[in-house]
Coordinates of C-alpha atoms and ligand atoms in Angstrom, one line a residue:
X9 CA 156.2 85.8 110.2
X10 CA 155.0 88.2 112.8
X11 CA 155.1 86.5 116.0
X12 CA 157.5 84.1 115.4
X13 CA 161.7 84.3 115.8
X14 CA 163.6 82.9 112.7
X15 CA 167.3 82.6 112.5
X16 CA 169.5 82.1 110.0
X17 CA 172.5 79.9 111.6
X18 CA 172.9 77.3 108.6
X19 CA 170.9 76.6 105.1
X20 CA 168.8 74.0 107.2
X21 CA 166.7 76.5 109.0
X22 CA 165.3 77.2 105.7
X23 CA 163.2 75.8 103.1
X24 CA 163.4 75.3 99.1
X25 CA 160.4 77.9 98.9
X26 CA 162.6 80.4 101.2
X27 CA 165.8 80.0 99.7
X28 CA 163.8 80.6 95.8
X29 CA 161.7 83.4 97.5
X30 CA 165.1 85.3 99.3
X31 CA 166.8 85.1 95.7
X32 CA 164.1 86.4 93.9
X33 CA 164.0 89.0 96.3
X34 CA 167.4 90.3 95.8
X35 CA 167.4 90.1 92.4
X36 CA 164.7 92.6 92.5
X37 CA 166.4 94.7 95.1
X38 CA 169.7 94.8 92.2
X39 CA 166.5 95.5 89.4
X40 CA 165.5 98.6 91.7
X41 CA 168.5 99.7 92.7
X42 CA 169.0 103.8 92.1
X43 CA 164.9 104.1 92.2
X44 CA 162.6 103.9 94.9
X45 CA 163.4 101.4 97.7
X46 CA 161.1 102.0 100.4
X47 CA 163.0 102.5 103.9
X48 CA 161.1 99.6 105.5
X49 CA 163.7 99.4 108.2
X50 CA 163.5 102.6 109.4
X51 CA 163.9 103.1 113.3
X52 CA 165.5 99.5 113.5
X53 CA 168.8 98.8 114.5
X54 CA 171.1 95.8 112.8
X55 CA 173.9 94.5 115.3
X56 CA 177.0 93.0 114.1
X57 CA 179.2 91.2 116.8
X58 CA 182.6 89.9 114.3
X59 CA 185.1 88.1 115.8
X60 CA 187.3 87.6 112.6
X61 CA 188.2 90.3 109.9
X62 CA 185.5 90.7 107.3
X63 CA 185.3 93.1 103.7
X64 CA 182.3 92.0 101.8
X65 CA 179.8 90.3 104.8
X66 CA 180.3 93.7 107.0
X67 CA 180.3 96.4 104.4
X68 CA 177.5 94.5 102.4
X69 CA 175.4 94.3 105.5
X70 CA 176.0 97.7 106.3
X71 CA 175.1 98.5 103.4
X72 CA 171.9 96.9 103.1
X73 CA 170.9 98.0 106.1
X74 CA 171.2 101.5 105.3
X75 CA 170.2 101.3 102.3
X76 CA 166.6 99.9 103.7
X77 CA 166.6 103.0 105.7
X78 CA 168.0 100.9 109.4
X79 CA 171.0 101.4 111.4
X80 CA 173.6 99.7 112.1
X81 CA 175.4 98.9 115.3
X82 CA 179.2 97.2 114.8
X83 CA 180.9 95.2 117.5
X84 CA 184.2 93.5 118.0
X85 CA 183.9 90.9 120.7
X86 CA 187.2 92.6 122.2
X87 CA 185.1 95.6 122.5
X88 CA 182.2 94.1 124.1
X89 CA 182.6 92.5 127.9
X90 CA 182.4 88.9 126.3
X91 CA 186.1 89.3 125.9
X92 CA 186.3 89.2 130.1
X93 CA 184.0 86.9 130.6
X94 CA 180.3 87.7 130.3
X95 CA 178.1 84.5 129.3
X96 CA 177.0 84.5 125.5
X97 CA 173.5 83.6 127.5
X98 CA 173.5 87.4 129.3
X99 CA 175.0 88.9 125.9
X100 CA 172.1 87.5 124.1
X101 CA 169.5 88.7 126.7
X102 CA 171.0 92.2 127.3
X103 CA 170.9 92.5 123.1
X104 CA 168.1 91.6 122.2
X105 CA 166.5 94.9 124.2
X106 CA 168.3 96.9 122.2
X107 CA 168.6 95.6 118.4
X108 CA 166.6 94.2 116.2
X109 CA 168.6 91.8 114.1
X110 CA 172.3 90.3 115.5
X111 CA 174.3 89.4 112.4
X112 CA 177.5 86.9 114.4
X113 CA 180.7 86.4 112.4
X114 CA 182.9 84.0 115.1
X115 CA 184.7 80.3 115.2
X116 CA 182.5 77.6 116.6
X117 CA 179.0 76.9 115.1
X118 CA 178.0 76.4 118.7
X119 CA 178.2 80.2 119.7
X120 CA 175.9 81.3 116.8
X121 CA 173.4 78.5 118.4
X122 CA 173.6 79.3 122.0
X123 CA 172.8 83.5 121.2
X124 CA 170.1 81.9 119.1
X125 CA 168.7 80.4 121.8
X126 CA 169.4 83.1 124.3
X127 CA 168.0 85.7 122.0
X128 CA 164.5 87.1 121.1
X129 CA 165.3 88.3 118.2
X130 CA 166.5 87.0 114.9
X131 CA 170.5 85.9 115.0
X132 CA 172.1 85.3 111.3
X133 CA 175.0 83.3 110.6
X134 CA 177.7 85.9 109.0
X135 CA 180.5 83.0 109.1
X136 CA 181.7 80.1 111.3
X137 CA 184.2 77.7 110.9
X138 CA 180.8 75.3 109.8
X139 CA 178.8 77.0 107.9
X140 CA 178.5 80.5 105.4
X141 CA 174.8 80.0 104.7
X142 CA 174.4 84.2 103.2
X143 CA 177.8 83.0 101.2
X144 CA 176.0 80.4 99.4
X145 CA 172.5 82.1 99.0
X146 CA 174.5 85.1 97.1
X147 CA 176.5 83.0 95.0
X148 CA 173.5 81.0 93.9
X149 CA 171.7 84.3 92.9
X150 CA 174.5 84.5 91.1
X151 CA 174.2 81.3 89.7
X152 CA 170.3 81.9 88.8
X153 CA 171.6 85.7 87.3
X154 CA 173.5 83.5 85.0
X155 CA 171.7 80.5 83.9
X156 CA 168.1 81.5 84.6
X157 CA 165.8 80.2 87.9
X158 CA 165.8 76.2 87.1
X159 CA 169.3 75.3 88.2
X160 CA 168.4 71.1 87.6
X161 CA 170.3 70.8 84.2
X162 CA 173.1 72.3 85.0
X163 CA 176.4 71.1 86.7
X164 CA 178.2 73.1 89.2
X165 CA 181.8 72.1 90.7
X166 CA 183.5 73.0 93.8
X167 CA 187.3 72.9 93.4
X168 CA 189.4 72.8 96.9
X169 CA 188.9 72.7 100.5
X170 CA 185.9 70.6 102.1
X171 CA 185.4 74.3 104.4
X172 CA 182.8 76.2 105.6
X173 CA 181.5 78.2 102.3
X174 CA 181.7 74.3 100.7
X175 CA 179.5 72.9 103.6
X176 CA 176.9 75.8 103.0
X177 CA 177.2 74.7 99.2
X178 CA 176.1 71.2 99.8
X179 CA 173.3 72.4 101.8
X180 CA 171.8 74.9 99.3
X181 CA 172.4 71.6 96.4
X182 CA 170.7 69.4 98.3
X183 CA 167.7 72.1 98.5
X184 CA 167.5 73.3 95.6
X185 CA 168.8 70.2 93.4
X186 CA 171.3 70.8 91.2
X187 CA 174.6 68.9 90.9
X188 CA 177.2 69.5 93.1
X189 CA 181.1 68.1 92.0
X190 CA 183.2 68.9 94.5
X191 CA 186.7 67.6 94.3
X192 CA 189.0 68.0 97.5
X193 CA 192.5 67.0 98.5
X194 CA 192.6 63.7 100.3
X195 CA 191.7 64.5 104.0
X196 CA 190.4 68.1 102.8
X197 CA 186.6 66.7 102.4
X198 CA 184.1 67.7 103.7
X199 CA 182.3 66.4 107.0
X200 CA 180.4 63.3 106.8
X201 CA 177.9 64.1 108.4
X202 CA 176.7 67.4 106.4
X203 CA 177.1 65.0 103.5
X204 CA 175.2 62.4 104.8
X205 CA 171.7 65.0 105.6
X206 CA 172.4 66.4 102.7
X207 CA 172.0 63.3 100.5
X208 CA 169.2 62.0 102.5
X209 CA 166.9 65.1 100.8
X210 CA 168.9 66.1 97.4
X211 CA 167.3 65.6 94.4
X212 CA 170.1 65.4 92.1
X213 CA 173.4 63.8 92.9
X214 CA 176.2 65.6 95.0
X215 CA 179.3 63.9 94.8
X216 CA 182.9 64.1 96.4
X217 CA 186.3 62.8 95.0
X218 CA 190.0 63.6 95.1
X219 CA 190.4 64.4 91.2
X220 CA 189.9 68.4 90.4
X221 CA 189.3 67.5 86.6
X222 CA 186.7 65.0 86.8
X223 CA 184.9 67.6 88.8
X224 CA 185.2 70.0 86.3
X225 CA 184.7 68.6 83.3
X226 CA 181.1 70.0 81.5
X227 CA 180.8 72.4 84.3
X228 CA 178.8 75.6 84.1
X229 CA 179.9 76.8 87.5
X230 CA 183.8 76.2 88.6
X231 CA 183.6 77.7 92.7
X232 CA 186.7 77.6 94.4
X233 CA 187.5 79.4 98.1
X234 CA 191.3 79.9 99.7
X235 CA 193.4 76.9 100.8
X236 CA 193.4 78.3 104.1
X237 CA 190.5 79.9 105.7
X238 CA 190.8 82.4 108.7
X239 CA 191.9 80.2 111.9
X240 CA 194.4 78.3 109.9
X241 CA 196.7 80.8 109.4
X242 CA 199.6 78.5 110.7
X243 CA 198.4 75.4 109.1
X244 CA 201.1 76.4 105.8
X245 CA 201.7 72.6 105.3
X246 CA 198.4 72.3 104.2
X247 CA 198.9 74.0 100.9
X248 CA 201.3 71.5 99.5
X249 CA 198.1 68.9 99.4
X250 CA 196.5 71.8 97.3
X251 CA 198.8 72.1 94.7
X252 CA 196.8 70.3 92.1
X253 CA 193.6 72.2 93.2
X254 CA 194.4 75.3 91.6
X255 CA 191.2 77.1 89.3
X256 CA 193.4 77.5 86.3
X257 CA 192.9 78.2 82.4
X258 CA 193.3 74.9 81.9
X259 CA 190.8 73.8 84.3
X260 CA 188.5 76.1 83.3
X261 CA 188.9 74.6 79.4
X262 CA 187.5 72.0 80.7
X263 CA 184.4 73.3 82.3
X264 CA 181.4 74.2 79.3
X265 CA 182.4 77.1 76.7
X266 CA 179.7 79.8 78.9
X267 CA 180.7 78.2 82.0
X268 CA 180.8 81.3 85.3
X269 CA 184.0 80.9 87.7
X270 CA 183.4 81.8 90.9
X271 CA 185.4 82.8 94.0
X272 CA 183.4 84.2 97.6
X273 CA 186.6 86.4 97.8
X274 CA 189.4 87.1 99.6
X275 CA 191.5 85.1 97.0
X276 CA 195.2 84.8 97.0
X277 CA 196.1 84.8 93.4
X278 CA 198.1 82.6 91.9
X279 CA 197.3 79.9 95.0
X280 CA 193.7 78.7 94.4
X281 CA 193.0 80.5 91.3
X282 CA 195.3 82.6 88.7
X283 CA 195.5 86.1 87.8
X284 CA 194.0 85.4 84.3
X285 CA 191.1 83.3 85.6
X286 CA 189.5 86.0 88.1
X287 CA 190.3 88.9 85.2
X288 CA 189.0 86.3 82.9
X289 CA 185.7 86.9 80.8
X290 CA 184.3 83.8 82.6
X291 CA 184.7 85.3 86.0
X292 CA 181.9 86.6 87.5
X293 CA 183.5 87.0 90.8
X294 CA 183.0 90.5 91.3
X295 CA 179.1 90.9 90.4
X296 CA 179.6 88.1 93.2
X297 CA 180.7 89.9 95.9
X298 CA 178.4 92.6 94.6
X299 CA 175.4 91.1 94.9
X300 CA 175.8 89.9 98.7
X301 CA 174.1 93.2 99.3
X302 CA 171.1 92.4 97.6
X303 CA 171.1 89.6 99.1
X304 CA 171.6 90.7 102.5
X305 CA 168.8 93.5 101.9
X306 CA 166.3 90.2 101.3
X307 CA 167.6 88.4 103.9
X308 CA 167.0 91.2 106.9
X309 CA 163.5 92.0 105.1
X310 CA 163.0 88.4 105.9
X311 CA 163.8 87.4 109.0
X312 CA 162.4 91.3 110.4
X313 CA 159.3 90.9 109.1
X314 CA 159.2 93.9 107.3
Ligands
CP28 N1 183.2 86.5 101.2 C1 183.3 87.0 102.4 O1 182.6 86.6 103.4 O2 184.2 88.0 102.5 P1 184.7 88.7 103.8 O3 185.5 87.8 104.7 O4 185.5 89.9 103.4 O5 183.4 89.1 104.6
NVA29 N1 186.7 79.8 103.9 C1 187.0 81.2 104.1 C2 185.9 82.0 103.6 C3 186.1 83.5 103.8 C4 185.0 84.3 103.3 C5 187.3 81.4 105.5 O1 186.6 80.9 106.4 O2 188.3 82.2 105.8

């Protein structure tokens, strides 16, 4: 792709072929992983710019980064003179001279476009109140890790809030085609809009409704996210509509016998999923959050050319 800037902002900037090619990818980096990996992003630099708290998306991408022999540049956007004022237009510009890949965890979907457009080089998506595009791409490797590369028989539900990780779900459905149940809270679903683009290109039915059982039921994925995702803090009212969303035992009794549960993590137990369920033997939430560095080690060999 020499020549040519990609980004990574939501699952629509890629195609079916890249999404399958970025998983395969990093489930090759997890088969190599303790022999050789060659240090194909030696001398470049990997900026991070995160504007909310992050675990697994920073330490993952540091990670990766290192691990492909790069460095790694972390910014707060307190720490940077965006906080008194600078344009994101003049941030972008001044950046791009001196990294080679801006990873942008922040609120609005807007400010990940604008530095995209501002920038000259590539600008991934690390989290927005829209979108978690990386989110989804690791989880489906997890997915594929689990049931094997052709995803079309299978049945995956998403138990909770309509939020961002969900949005990116629907998008990487409606590429890939499998089924997507995803049962919300009334008012909780998810935007219209991403719905509507999604269905216009799925090839296997994606469908929302208000009743966390029908969702489940014959599932071989149950993937459920918090109640309450960072920016909502004081929205506490919101979690009595949730009460019946919970990824419980019995929920997961009625998902398939070898069904996987997932969870992108942070998770408050005992809110949106129980104790029992993430220690459970269907939970594969930790090889989860594990394998966003593989994932994250394909997706910068991507978008840098390397
Ligand atoms: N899943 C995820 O993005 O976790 P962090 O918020 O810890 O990065
Ligand atoms: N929906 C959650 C995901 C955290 C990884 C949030 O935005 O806080």
């Amino acid at each position: 792709m020499s020549g040519l800037i990609r980004h990574l902002l939501s699952l629509d900037d890629l195609t079916t072929e890249e999404i399958t090619l970025l998983i395969k990818a990093a489930i090759n980096y997890k088969n190599k992983m303790g022999k050789d990996i060659s240090y194909k992003a030696q001398g470049k630099i990997l900026g991070m710019i995160f504007e909310k708290p992050s675990t697994r998306t920073r330490i993952s991408f540091e990670s990766a980064m290192i691990k492909l022999g790069g460095g790694v540049c972390f910014m707060t956007s307190q720490s940077l003179q965006l906080s008194r004022g600078e344009p994101i237009c003049d941030t972008a510009r001044v950046l791009s001279g001196y990294l080679d890949c801006l990873v942008i965890r922040t609120y609005a979907q807007s400010i990940v476009e604008e530095m995209a457009k501002r920038s000259s080089i590539p600008i991934i998506n690390g989290l927005t109140d829209l979108y978690h595009p990386c989110q989804a791409i690791s989880d489906v490797m997890t997915v594929v890790e689990n049931f094997g590369d052709d995803l079309s028989k299978i049945k995956i539900a998403w138990i909770g809030d309509g939020n961002n990780v969900c949005n990116s779900w629907i998008q990487i459905a409606s590429k890939l085609g499998f089924e997507l149940h995803i049962a919300t809270p009334c008012g909780y679903e998810p935007r219209h809009d991403i719905l509507e683009n999604a269905m216009k290109e799925a090839k296997a039915p994606i469908i929302v409704c208000n009743d966390p059982l029908l969702a489940a039921q014959g599932a071989s994925v149950i993937n459920t996210d918090v109640w309450l995702s960072m920016g909502e803090e004081n929205k506490e009212e919101k979690k009595e509509a949730f009460k019946h969303f919970q990824v419980n035992n019995m929920l997961v009794a009625l998902a398939k016998n070898d069904c996987i549960v997932l969870h992108c993590l942070p998770a408050h137990r005992g809110e949106e999923i129980t104790d029992d369920v993430i220690e459970g033997e269907n939970s594969r939430i930790w090889e989860q959050a594990e394998n966003k560095m593989y994932t994250h080690m394909a997706i910068i060999e991507w978008l840098m050319g390397l």
